Short mmCIF file of C-alpha atoms in Angstrom, two decimals:
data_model
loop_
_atom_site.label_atom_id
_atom_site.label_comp_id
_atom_site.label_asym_id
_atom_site.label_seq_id
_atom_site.Cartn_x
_atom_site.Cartn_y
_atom_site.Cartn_z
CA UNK A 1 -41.58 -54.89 -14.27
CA UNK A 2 -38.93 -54.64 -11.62
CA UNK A 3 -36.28 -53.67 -13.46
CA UNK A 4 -38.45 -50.75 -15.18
CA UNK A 5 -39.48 -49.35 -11.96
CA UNK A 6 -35.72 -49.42 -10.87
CA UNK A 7 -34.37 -47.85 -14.37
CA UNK A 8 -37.50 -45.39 -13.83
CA UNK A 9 -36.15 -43.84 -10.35
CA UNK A 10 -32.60 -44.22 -11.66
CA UNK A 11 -33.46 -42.11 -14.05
CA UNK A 12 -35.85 -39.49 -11.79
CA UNK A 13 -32.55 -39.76 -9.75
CA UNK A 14 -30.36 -38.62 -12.40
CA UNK A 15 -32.31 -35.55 -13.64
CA UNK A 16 -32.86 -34.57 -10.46
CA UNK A 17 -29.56 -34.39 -9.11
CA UNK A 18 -28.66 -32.73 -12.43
CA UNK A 19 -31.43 -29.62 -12.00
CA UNK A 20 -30.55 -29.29 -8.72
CA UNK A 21 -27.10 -28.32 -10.22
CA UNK A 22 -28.41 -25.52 -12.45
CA UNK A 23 -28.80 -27.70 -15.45
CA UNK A 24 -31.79 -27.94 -17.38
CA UNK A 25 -33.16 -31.44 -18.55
CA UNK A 26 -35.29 -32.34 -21.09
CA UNK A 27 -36.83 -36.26 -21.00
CA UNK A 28 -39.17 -38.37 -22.35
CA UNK A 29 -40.30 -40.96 -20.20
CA UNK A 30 -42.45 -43.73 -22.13
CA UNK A 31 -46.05 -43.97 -20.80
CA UNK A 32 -45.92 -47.41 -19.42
CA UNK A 33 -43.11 -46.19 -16.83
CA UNK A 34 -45.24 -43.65 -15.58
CA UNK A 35 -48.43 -44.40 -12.73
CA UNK A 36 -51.64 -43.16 -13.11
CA UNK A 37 -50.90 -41.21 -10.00
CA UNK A 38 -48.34 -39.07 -11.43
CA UNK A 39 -50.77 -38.00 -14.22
CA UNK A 40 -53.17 -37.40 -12.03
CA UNK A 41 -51.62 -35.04 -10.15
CA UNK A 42 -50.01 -33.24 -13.14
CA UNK A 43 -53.93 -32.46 -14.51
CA UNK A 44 -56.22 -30.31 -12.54
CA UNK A 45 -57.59 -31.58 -9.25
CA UNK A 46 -60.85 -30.94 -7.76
CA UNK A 47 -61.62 -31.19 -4.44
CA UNK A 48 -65.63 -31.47 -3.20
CA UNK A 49 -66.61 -30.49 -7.06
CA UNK A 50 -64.27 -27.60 -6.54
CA UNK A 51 -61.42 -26.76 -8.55
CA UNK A 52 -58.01 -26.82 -6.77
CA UNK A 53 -55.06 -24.51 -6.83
CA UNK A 54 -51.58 -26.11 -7.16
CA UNK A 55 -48.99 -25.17 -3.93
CA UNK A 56 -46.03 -25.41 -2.71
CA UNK A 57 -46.24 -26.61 1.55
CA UNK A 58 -43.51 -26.82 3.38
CA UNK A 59 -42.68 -28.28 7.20
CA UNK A 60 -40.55 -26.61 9.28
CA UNK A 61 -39.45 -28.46 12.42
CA UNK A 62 -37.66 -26.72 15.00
CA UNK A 63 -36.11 -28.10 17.84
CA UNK A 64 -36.10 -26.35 20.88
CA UNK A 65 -32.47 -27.74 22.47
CA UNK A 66 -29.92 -25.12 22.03
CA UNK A 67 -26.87 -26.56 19.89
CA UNK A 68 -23.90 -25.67 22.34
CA UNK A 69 -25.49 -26.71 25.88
CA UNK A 70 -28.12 -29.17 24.57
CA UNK A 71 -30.27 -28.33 26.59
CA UNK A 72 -33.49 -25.85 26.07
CA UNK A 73 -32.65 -22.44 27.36
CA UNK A 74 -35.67 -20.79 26.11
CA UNK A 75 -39.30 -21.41 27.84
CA UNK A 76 -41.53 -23.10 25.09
CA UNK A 77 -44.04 -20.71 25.18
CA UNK A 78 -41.30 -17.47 24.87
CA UNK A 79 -39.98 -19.43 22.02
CA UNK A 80 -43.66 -20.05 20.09
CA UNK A 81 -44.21 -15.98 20.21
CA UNK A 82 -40.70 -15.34 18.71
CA UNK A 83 -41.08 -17.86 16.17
CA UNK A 84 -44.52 -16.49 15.09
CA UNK A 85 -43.43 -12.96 15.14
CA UNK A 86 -40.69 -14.90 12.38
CA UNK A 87 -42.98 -16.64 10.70
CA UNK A 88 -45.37 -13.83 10.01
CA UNK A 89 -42.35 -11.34 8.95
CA UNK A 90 -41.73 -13.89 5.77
CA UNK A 91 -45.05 -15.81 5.36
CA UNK A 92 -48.32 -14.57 4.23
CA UNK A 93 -49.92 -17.18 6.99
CA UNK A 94 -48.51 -20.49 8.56
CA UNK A 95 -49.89 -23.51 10.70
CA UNK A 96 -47.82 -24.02 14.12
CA UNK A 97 -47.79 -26.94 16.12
CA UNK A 98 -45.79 -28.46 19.06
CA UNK A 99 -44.27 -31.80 19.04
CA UNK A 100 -41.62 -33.73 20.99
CA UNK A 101 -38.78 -34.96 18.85
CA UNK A 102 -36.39 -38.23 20.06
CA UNK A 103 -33.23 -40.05 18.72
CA UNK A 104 -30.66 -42.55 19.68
CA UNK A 105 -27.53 -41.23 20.53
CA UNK A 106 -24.43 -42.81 19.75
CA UNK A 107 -23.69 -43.84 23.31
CA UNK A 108 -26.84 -45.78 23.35
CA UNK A 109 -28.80 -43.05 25.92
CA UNK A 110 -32.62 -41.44 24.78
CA UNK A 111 -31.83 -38.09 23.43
CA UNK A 112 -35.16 -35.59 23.39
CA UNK A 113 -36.28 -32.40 22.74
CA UNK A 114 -39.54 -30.09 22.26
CA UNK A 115 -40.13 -29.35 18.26
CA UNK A 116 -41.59 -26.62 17.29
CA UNK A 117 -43.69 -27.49 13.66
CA UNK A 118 -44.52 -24.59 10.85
CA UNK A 119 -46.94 -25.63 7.64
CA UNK A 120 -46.33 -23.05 5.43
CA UNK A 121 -48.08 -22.23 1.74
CA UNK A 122 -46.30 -20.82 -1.02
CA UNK A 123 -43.56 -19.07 0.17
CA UNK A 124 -41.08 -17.36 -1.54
CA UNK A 125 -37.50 -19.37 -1.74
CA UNK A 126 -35.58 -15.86 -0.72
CA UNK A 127 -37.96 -15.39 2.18
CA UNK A 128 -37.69 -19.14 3.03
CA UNK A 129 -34.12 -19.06 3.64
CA UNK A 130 -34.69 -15.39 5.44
CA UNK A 131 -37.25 -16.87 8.02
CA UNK A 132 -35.14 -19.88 8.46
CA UNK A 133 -31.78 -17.82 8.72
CA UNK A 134 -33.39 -15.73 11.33
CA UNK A 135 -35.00 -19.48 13.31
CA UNK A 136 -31.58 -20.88 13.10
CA UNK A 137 -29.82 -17.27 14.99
CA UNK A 138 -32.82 -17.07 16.74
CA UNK A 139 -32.71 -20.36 18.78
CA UNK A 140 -29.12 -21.36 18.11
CA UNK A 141 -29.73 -24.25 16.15
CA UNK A 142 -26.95 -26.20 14.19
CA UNK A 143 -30.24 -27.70 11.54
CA UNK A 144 -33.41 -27.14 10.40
CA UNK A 145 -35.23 -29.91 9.09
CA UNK A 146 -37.78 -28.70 6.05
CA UNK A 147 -39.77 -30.63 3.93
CA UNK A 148 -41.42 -29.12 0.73
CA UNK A 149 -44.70 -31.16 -1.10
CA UNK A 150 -46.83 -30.15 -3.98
CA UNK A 151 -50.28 -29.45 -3.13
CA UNK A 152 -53.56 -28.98 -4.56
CA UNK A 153 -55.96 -27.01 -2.41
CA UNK A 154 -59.04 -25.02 -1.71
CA UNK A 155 -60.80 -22.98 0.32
CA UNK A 156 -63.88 -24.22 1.31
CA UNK A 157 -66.73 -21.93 2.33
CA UNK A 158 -69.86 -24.29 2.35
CA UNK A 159 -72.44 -25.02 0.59
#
């Protein structure tokens, strides 16, 4: 079982690394090498009775240290209202949050920093890189970190 769960990802890895370089794939994975998870979420999902709608969410974290000085030049709250004015430009909506981000630098010392976190639905890929152009100029970052999920979702209303 081990060894098909390792030739299984080996093989995810493979394609994957091979679409991300403009190729297209096609593979046929046997049933018994694929969870009842991943056909779950390939079907329809409902949520409370409801039926979902398939997404695309991605997390944005921005750190608030500028890259030259290392040190945060712009007040937190002056830097929320530029990044939502951002945000809003490319998005249709987002979800902000603040965080505090921390590492181990290589001398050993506590490096830190305040994070600024975007959920965002279903954006386009060209406005993506637009908003996160405009983040990275905006608050002279080297790096933004973004992770991207499928979703299912709804909107509830009540009963």
């Amino acid at each position: 079982m081990k060894k098909r769960i390792v030739s299984a990802i080996m093989a995810a890895l493979i394609v994957s690394s091979l679409v991300s370089c403009g190729n297209t794939v096609n593979i046929n994975v046997p049933e018994n090498l694929i969870s009842a998870s991943d056909t779950q979420s390939a079907r329809k999902t409902q949520i409370l009775g409801q039926d979902s709608e398939p997404g695309e969410k991605y997390t944005l974290y921005i750190g608030l240290n500028d890259k030259d000085t290392g040190e945060q030049k712009v007040d937190t709250e002056a830097a929320l209202e530029k990044a939502n004015l951002i945000c809003a430009k490319y998005a249709g909506g987002y979800t902000q949050f603040s965080a505090k981000g921390g590492w181990t630098n290589d001398d050993g010392s506590l490096g830190h920093e305040n994070t600024m976190v975007y959920l965002i639905y279903d954006i386009s890929e060209d406005n993506l890189k637009a908003l996160l152009d405009e983040l990275l100029k905006e608050f002279n970052q080297s790096a933004i970190l973004v992770e991207k999920e499928s979703t299912a979702h709804i909107y509830y209303t009540g009963q």
